[in-house]
Amino acid sequence: MSTKNVYFFGNKAAEGNGKMRDLLGGKGANLAEMNLIGIPVPPGFTITTEICNAYFQVGKDKVVDMIRNEVESAMKRVEDAVNGPKFGDNKNPLLVSVRSGARASMPGMMDTILNLGLNDDAVETLAAKSGNPRFAWDSYRRFIQMYGDVVLGMKPENKESEDPFEVIIHQVKKNKGVVSDTELEASDLKELVVQFKAAVKQNTGKDFPITAWEQLWGAIMAVFDSWMNDRAILYRKLNKIPADWGTAVNVQAMVFGNMSNTSATGVAFTRDAATGEDIFNGEYLINAQGEDVVAGIRTPQQITLEGSRRWAAMQNISEDDRKAKYPSLEETMPEAFAELNNIQELLENHNHDMQDIEFTIQEGKVWLLQTRNGKRTGAAMVRIANEMLKQGMIDEKTALLRIEPQKLDELLHPVFDPKAIKAAKVVAKGLPASPGAASGQIVFFADEAEEWAEKRHHVILVRIETSPEDLRGMHVAQGILTARGGMTSHAAVVARGMGKCCVSGAGEINIDYKARTIEMRGKTYKEGDWISLNGSTGEVYEGKVNTVDALVSGDFADVMVLADKYTKMDVRTNADTPNDARVARGFGAKGIGLCRTEHMFFEGDRIKAMREMILSKTEKGRRVALQKLLPMQRSDFEGIFEAMDGYGVTIRLLDPPLHEFVPHQLATQKELADDMGLTLDEVVAACHSLEEFNPMLGHRGCRLGNTYPEITEMQARAIIEAAINMQDKGIEVHPEIMVPLVGVVEELKLQAKIINETAEAVFKERGKRIAYKIGTMIEVPRAAVTAGRIAEIAEFFSFGTNDLTQMTYGYSRDDAGKFLKIYQDLGILKNDPFEVLDQEGVGGLMKQAVTAGRQTKPELKVGICGEHGGEPSSVEFCHTLGMNYVSCSPYRVPIARIAAAQAAVK
Ligand code: ADP
Ligand code: MG
Ligand code: MG
């Protein structure tokens, strides 16, 4: 633990700096750094994340003892920096904010308190000094409300039951006959304060704390506590942020955006967080404080004139109306705007990344309160990385590392079919807050979104505005539609972070939570009705609009080219059909790592021939049925070879237990009996005889091919014949025949013998040869341990990490769901090992197998074809093992390509 626990910043100097995120949190580190590069920031100090951890270990009293002296002397330095006001001096009060700030940004998840230091006396001074009593009382009532909610625990647990302070505000407004907070005068706000304090007394049994220091310590501890609130815990879980990081606390002199009409507060991005366009943009409100802009209480205005015009066009607001009611900052405060514009440019150049900034203008003077690397959509991530590379702001490796592989998923999701869009009925228009195409059934409440989603409904969460409590509901929804709030609203920011389609600020829609209806362009829609959202245009359509596959083009394609330049591993795909193979090739797959032949047997009439084969009691009977299957298999393989012209195609021989193919219902069993000329009893008995106690460990994989060699024979023939046929057509074929579930080298030896003999027979018949390879899956622990022997026969290994994980842990994939979640909560497992490769255990076996295999056969080709082949951290691990390729489902190919390139760059 450091001996220094509190870091001062102010007046363009700082004890910390931008590199100290771990200790000072992102906010604190950046506040320090902004001072160091000469940006105006109100002075303050940061209490380290280590103190947060200490707080949870030793408790409040001990922690206060640990840092009291440091905090008091830091506060003196802040007083010196503001030159005049003193903390706790009612004659000349220094007011501060107490702000959370973790290592990773967690927008809105933890708590912040503004205007701390006010009491009945200080507020009078503030009113007199500023000559603006309304401002003073507004600040005071906000402070009591925030403090009451956060520190005194008066915020309602259940969001549907109302905040006691909001109830009072509502009543006072009603009595006065006004709708907006801004219509309340100083005397009304004074009345609010009286009632707020009474509510505090009633709720907590105590008076509102009047001394600044008591207020401060309470607030600091509450910010620490907010690290463990439900929202923050959920956010960390969704974003894999460890609980032991802790939050720092920033105490900072207040500046006031609510002081006058030459004051304002706002949020801005140095580039467009939705599309990535290189354009400064953001929103502000005159005479407002803190979260007003993002809370969606008043309609925020745009910062730049250009942005303002675009915004008005989207909202169908005329230029005259725009100028009169929603002018841009560029128009209302040109000087402040010019300064802000310089600062944003400086910040982006300094950080080499898109910045998300918070600022306040007090009586014309610009102050920066926060900067961070902005959250962005997958599309924006790709565009910004590529454009910054072209602009020379970052180098190629940095550009590659800027791509979060998982986020590419958003770009691979289907998009609306342009034809279907033309025909769709537009029922509302809002702001294109987060791109995407979403269709679902309307729900109005986050908890209901969860319930519906659990029943596998697709839902669109429709809210007047969202708050951090809605996080879970947003997470499960296909898309989010809000009536209020701009591009920087909570809904918009969180949706972009999640890569979720969002249309915000659709002011024309009318939501009635009680009736659970939404009125759009004169028509009423109920809960459960289908709508579609276009997050790129802000349009809302009636019903479900059809979608088509996305394409890899533009910036996305550029980034992929870059990935291929650095990668050391190929990315193949798992594909069972020519169509999947084509899709994957479009996404850049270089071959097929796993073609599962069994899926081919389920289509149409094929299953009949398959069942006939399975239920035959004699080899002869089986051969008759296999003869029917041969042409079907061959034509499938032909299609796949054609789609993968020039690349390797790994085809796995029949793998699943035969019981999966036979009919389980009486009616189908009867039909089968008739087809095969058997009695129903015979068929039922035959099906029954295939039942196994533990099919996953039963008669499957190469155990089938070794007990029924004629199956392997047919499949090998289909592969070799298809390859020859395609080669005759001018297609370059590289068949790789893969034997599943080998545990003992003899199993592979026998299978290889059958395959080779079959191939020779075909070559003889056709009078020509082709090259082919025989290899095996490594998915039984015994195979991994004896890989040196197996490599004597195998020309390639492909790790089947699904089975290998299953057998290494002894967890049945189909049953582990019951305890895996609990195991993660208990900390027994860090991840679900079926999702994220267990590098220590399963990975240990893999490492051993690669080493031993290559000792026997240095040119041994090694790949992976389990689900893990598309999971970034697992891909990185495969790189470190020196694998030749990873293979994953078609839609994960670009993700794996980036992950592989990043592994090489790192
Ligand atoms: P969050 O992490 O949720 O964004 P912040 O700590 O950034 O919370 O604060 C919430 C709001 O209050 C922001 O809009 C911020 O700009 C504003 N704010 C925080 N501290 C001050 C301050 N000292 N003066 C003026 N505004 C402040
Ligand atoms: Mg903030
Ligand atoms: Mg397997």
mmCIF file of C-alpha atoms in Angstrom, residues 656-865:
data_model
loop_
_atom_site.group_PDB
_atom_site.id
_atom_site.type_symbol
_atom_site.label_atom_id
_atom_site.label_comp_id
_atom_site.label_asym_id
_atom_site.label_seq_id
_atom_site.Cartn_x
_atom_site.Cartn_y
_atom_site.Cartn_z
ATOM 1 C CA PRO A 656 -22.704 -38.561 -32.704
ATOM 2 C CA PRO A 657 -24.263 -41.598 -31.069
ATOM 3 C CA LEU A 658 -26.676 -43.306 -33.443
ATOM 4 C CA HIS A 659 -29.583 -42.971 -31.059
ATOM 5 C CA GLU A 660 -29.780 -39.292 -32.070
ATOM 6 C CA PHE A 661 -30.900 -40.307 -35.542
ATOM 7 C CA VAL A 662 -33.701 -42.768 -34.779
ATOM 8 C CA PRO A 663 -37.344 -41.736 -34.329
ATOM 9 C CA HIS A 664 -38.576 -41.346 -30.788
ATOM 10 C CA GLN A 665 -42.266 -40.986 -31.509
ATOM 11 C CA LEU A 666 -44.577 -43.904 -32.135
ATOM 12 C CA ALA A 667 -46.049 -42.453 -35.324
ATOM 13 C CA THR A 668 -42.636 -41.992 -36.947
ATOM 14 C CA GLN A 669 -41.521 -45.356 -35.688
ATOM 15 C CA LYS A 670 -44.556 -46.882 -37.391
ATOM 16 C CA GLU A 671 -43.811 -45.072 -40.618
ATOM 17 C CA LEU A 672 -40.251 -46.333 -40.521
ATOM 18 C CA ALA A 673 -41.433 -49.889 -39.872
ATOM 19 C CA ASP A 674 -43.659 -49.693 -42.959
ATOM 20 C CA ASP A 675 -40.830 -48.274 -45.072
ATOM 21 C CA MET A 676 -38.449 -50.985 -44.005
ATOM 22 C CA GLY A 677 -40.927 -53.834 -44.076
ATOM 23 C CA LEU A 678 -40.489 -54.495 -40.340
ATOM 24 C CA THR A 679 -43.018 -54.752 -37.573
ATOM 25 C CA LEU A 680 -43.520 -51.838 -35.223
ATOM 26 C CA ASP A 681 -42.248 -53.964 -32.360
ATOM 27 C CA GLU A 682 -39.049 -54.705 -34.186
ATOM 28 C CA VAL A 683 -38.406 -51.021 -34.828
ATOM 29 C CA VAL A 684 -39.242 -50.046 -31.260
ATOM 30 C CA ALA A 685 -36.934 -52.717 -29.941
ATOM 31 C CA ALA A 686 -34.153 -51.665 -32.298
ATOM 32 C CA CYS A 687 -34.461 -48.019 -31.238
ATOM 33 C CA HIS A 688 -34.535 -49.069 -27.647
ATOM 34 C CA SER A 689 -31.395 -51.118 -28.010
ATOM 35 C CA LEU A 690 -29.508 -47.980 -29.063
ATOM 36 C CA GLU A 691 -30.278 -46.149 -25.846
ATOM 37 C CA GLU A 692 -27.228 -45.509 -23.719
ATOM 38 C CA PHE A 693 -26.753 -44.406 -20.133
ATOM 39 C CA ASN A 694 -24.181 -41.891 -21.098
ATOM 40 C CA PRO A 695 -24.320 -41.345 -24.828
ATOM 41 C CA MET A 696 -21.579 -38.688 -24.836
ATOM 42 C CA LEU A 697 -19.192 -41.342 -23.529
ATOM 43 C CA GLY A 698 -20.785 -44.147 -25.477
ATOM 44 C CA HIS A 699 -20.811 -45.639 -28.919
ATOM 45 C CA ARG A 700 -19.827 -42.626 -30.977
ATOM 46 C CA GLY A 701 -16.933 -41.018 -32.842
ATOM 47 C CA CYS A 702 -14.423 -43.389 -34.367
ATOM 48 C CA ARG A 703 -15.918 -46.126 -32.236
ATOM 49 C CA LEU A 704 -18.692 -46.171 -34.838
ATOM 50 C CA GLY A 705 -16.308 -46.221 -37.762
ATOM 51 C CA ASN A 706 -14.300 -49.013 -36.204
ATOM 52 C CA THR A 707 -17.301 -51.188 -35.381
ATOM 53 C CA TYR A 708 -19.072 -50.427 -38.671
ATOM 54 C CA PRO A 709 -16.172 -49.891 -41.100
ATOM 55 C CA GLU A 710 -18.604 -49.642 -44.006
ATOM 56 C CA ILE A 711 -19.690 -46.215 -42.711
ATOM 57 C CA THR A 712 -16.156 -44.849 -42.880
ATOM 58 C CA GLU A 713 -15.750 -46.499 -46.249
ATOM 59 C CA MET A 714 -18.827 -44.742 -47.647
ATOM 60 C CA GLN A 715 -17.808 -41.375 -46.235
ATOM 61 C CA ALA A 716 -14.232 -41.640 -47.459
ATOM 62 C CA ARG A 717 -15.509 -42.580 -50.898
ATOM 63 C CA ALA A 718 -17.912 -39.636 -50.961
ATOM 64 C CA ILE A 719 -15.096 -37.242 -50.035
ATOM 65 C CA ILE A 720 -12.562 -38.572 -52.532
ATOM 66 C CA GLU A 721 -15.069 -38.825 -55.370
ATOM 67 C CA ALA A 722 -16.337 -35.319 -54.721
ATOM 68 C CA ALA A 723 -12.781 -33.992 -54.666
ATOM 69 C CA ILE A 724 -11.955 -35.643 -57.977
ATOM 70 C CA ASN A 725 -15.173 -34.414 -59.552
ATOM 71 C CA MET A 726 -14.474 -30.857 -58.485
ATOM 72 C CA GLN A 727 -10.854 -31.019 -59.555
ATOM 73 C CA ASP A 728 -12.081 -32.126 -62.944
ATOM 74 C CA LYS A 729 -14.067 -28.891 -63.055
ATOM 75 C CA GLY A 730 -10.940 -26.856 -62.427
ATOM 76 C CA ILE A 731 -11.408 -26.346 -58.720
ATOM 77 C CA GLU A 732 -8.432 -26.603 -56.388
ATOM 78 C CA VAL A 733 -9.276 -29.127 -53.670
ATOM 79 C CA HIS A 734 -7.483 -29.934 -50.436
ATOM 80 C CA PRO A 735 -9.467 -32.578 -48.587
ATOM 81 C CA GLU A 736 -8.484 -33.326 -45.012
ATOM 82 C CA ILE A 737 -10.259 -36.293 -43.493
ATOM 83 C CA MET A 738 -10.640 -36.057 -39.760
ATOM 84 C CA VAL A 739 -11.264 -38.977 -37.438
ATOM 85 C CA PRO A 740 -13.163 -37.988 -34.291
ATOM 86 C CA LEU A 741 -12.780 -39.067 -30.684
ATOM 87 C CA VAL A 742 -9.543 -40.976 -30.977
ATOM 88 C CA GLY A 743 -8.080 -41.971 -27.618
ATOM 89 C CA VAL A 744 -5.811 -44.843 -28.635
ATOM 90 C CA VAL A 745 -3.513 -44.667 -31.634
ATOM 91 C CA GLU A 746 -4.779 -48.024 -32.896
ATOM 92 C CA GLU A 747 -8.224 -46.481 -33.416
ATOM 93 C CA LEU A 748 -6.744 -44.000 -35.829
ATOM 94 C CA LYS A 749 -4.559 -46.631 -37.471
ATOM 95 C CA LEU A 750 -7.579 -48.751 -38.325
ATOM 96 C CA GLN A 751 -9.571 -45.816 -39.646
ATOM 97 C CA ALA A 752 -6.621 -44.594 -41.716
ATOM 98 C CA LYS A 753 -6.287 -48.012 -43.240
ATOM 99 C CA ILE A 754 -9.929 -48.013 -44.355
ATOM 100 C CA ILE A 755 -9.662 -44.492 -45.723
ATOM 101 C CA ASN A 756 -6.467 -45.207 -47.633
ATOM 102 C CA GLU A 757 -7.810 -48.418 -49.120
ATOM 103 C CA THR A 758 -10.999 -46.698 -50.181
ATOM 104 C CA ALA A 759 -9.072 -43.836 -51.724
ATOM 105 C CA GLU A 760 -6.859 -46.252 -53.650
ATOM 106 C CA ALA A 761 -9.938 -48.019 -54.941
ATOM 107 C CA VAL A 762 -11.440 -44.769 -56.157
ATOM 108 C CA PHE A 763 -8.169 -43.653 -57.766
ATOM 109 C CA LYS A 764 -8.047 -46.910 -59.635
ATOM 110 C CA GLU A 765 -11.654 -46.581 -60.820
ATOM 111 C CA ARG A 766 -11.155 -43.005 -61.922
ATOM 112 C CA GLY A 767 -7.666 -43.458 -63.286
ATOM 113 C CA LYS A 768 -6.322 -40.418 -61.391
ATOM 114 C CA ARG A 769 -5.139 -39.440 -57.972
ATOM 115 C CA ILE A 770 -5.501 -36.470 -55.706
ATOM 116 C CA ALA A 771 -3.675 -35.482 -52.563
ATOM 117 C CA TYR A 772 -5.515 -35.787 -49.260
ATOM 118 C CA LYS A 773 -4.619 -35.766 -45.615
ATOM 119 C CA ILE A 774 -5.727 -37.867 -42.674
ATOM 120 C CA GLY A 775 -5.758 -36.404 -39.220
ATOM 121 C CA THR A 776 -7.600 -36.533 -35.970
ATOM 122 C CA MET A 777 -9.447 -34.518 -33.410
ATOM 123 C CA ILE A 778 -7.694 -34.239 -30.083
ATOM 124 C CA GLU A 779 -10.653 -34.229 -27.746
ATOM 125 C CA VAL A 780 -10.125 -37.176 -25.425
ATOM 126 C CA PRO A 781 -7.583 -36.470 -22.676
ATOM 127 C CA ARG A 782 -5.837 -39.746 -23.452
ATOM 128 C CA ALA A 783 -5.213 -38.570 -26.968
ATOM 129 C CA ALA A 784 -3.633 -35.372 -25.679
ATOM 130 C CA VAL A 785 -1.365 -37.296 -23.350
ATOM 131 C CA THR A 786 -0.335 -39.819 -26.030
ATOM 132 C CA ALA A 787 -0.198 -37.273 -28.844
ATOM 133 C CA GLY A 788 3.374 -38.237 -29.696
ATOM 134 C CA ARG A 789 2.166 -41.690 -30.712
ATOM 135 C CA ILE A 790 -0.911 -40.413 -32.474
ATOM 136 C CA ALA A 791 1.201 -38.078 -34.602
ATOM 137 C CA GLU A 792 2.917 -41.131 -36.068
ATOM 138 C CA ILE A 793 -0.303 -41.633 -38.019
ATOM 139 C CA ALA A 794 -2.020 -38.247 -38.016
ATOM 140 C CA GLU A 795 -0.972 -35.558 -40.476
ATOM 141 C CA PHE A 796 -2.893 -32.941 -38.553
ATOM 142 C CA PHE A 797 -4.429 -32.365 -35.129
ATOM 143 C CA SER A 798 -7.551 -30.364 -34.504
ATOM 144 C CA PHE A 799 -8.418 -29.666 -30.907
ATOM 145 C CA GLY A 800 -12.062 -30.370 -30.240
ATOM 146 C CA THR A 801 -12.118 -28.226 -27.147
ATOM 147 C CA ASN A 802 -15.812 -28.723 -26.418
ATOM 148 C CA ASP A 803 -15.353 -32.421 -25.743
ATOM 149 C CA LEU A 804 -11.876 -31.919 -24.376
ATOM 150 C CA THR A 805 -13.226 -29.440 -21.810
ATOM 151 C CA GLN A 806 -16.105 -31.737 -20.999
ATOM 152 C CA MET A 807 -13.835 -34.699 -20.402
ATOM 153 C CA THR A 808 -11.021 -32.833 -18.707
ATOM 154 C CA TYR A 809 -13.300 -31.335 -16.100
ATOM 155 C CA GLY A 810 -15.694 -34.247 -16.109
ATOM 156 C CA TYR A 811 -18.538 -31.737 -16.636
ATOM 157 C CA SER A 812 -21.346 -32.791 -18.907
ATOM 158 C CA ARG A 813 -22.033 -29.867 -21.182
ATOM 159 C CA ASP A 814 -25.729 -30.547 -21.025
ATOM 160 C CA ASP A 815 -25.916 -30.671 -17.256
ATOM 161 C CA ALA A 816 -23.277 -28.189 -16.152
ATOM 162 C CA GLY A 817 -25.664 -25.255 -16.514
ATOM 163 C CA LYS A 818 -27.051 -26.097 -13.101
ATOM 164 C CA PHE A 819 -23.879 -25.320 -11.230
ATOM 165 C CA LEU A 820 -21.603 -23.334 -13.536
ATOM 166 C CA LYS A 821 -23.277 -20.021 -12.714
ATOM 167 C CA ILE A 822 -23.053 -20.729 -8.999
ATOM 168 C CA TYR A 823 -19.439 -21.781 -9.373
ATOM 169 C CA GLN A 824 -18.663 -18.451 -11.005
ATOM 170 C CA ASP A 825 -20.480 -16.523 -8.279
ATOM 171 C CA LEU A 826 -18.545 -18.445 -5.656
ATOM 172 C CA GLY A 827 -15.319 -17.645 -7.440
ATOM 173 C CA ILE A 828 -14.493 -21.336 -7.957
ATOM 174 C CA LEU A 829 -14.380 -20.682 -11.693
ATOM 175 C CA LYS A 830 -13.501 -17.357 -13.290
ATOM 176 C CA ASN A 831 -15.395 -18.101 -16.491
ATOM 177 C CA ASP A 832 -17.607 -20.699 -18.037
ATOM 178 C CA PRO A 833 -14.911 -23.043 -19.391
ATOM 179 C CA PHE A 834 -17.126 -23.917 -22.349
ATOM 180 C CA GLU A 835 -17.022 -20.261 -23.401
ATOM 181 C CA VAL A 836 -13.517 -19.207 -22.428
ATOM 182 C CA LEU A 837 -10.812 -21.820 -22.814
ATOM 183 C CA ASP A 838 -9.348 -22.993 -19.515
ATOM 184 C CA GLN A 839 -5.725 -22.283 -20.294
ATOM 185 C CA GLU A 840 -4.372 -23.875 -17.172
ATOM 186 C CA GLY A 841 -6.057 -27.284 -17.346
ATOM 187 C CA VAL A 842 -7.418 -27.932 -20.811
ATOM 188 C CA GLY A 843 -4.786 -25.614 -22.237
ATOM 189 C CA GLY A 844 -2.100 -27.544 -20.370
ATOM 190 C CA LEU A 845 -3.160 -30.718 -22.137
ATOM 191 C CA MET A 846 -3.184 -28.915 -25.453
ATOM 192 C CA LYS A 847 0.295 -27.586 -24.927
ATOM 193 C CA GLN A 848 1.570 -31.036 -24.096
ATOM 194 C CA ALA A 849 -0.122 -32.453 -27.184
ATOM 195 C CA VAL A 850 1.288 -29.823 -29.557
ATOM 196 C CA THR A 851 4.791 -30.297 -28.214
ATOM 197 C CA ALA A 852 4.706 -34.083 -28.348
ATOM 198 C CA GLY A 853 2.942 -34.154 -31.715
ATOM 199 C CA ARG A 854 5.500 -31.865 -33.330
ATOM 200 C CA GLN A 855 8.343 -33.817 -31.796
ATOM 201 C CA THR A 856 7.155 -36.831 -33.730
ATOM 202 C CA LYS A 857 6.224 -34.872 -36.823
ATOM 203 C CA PRO A 858 7.695 -31.363 -37.052
ATOM 204 C CA GLU A 859 5.441 -30.390 -39.972
ATOM 205 C CA LEU A 860 2.280 -31.456 -38.081
ATOM 206 C CA LYS A 861 -0.524 -29.028 -38.797
ATOM 207 C CA VAL A 862 -2.421 -27.960 -35.681
ATOM 208 C CA GLY A 863 -5.703 -26.149 -35.282
ATOM 209 C CA ILE A 864 -8.712 -25.790 -33.033
ATOM 210 C CA CYS A 865 -12.333 -26.285 -33.976
#
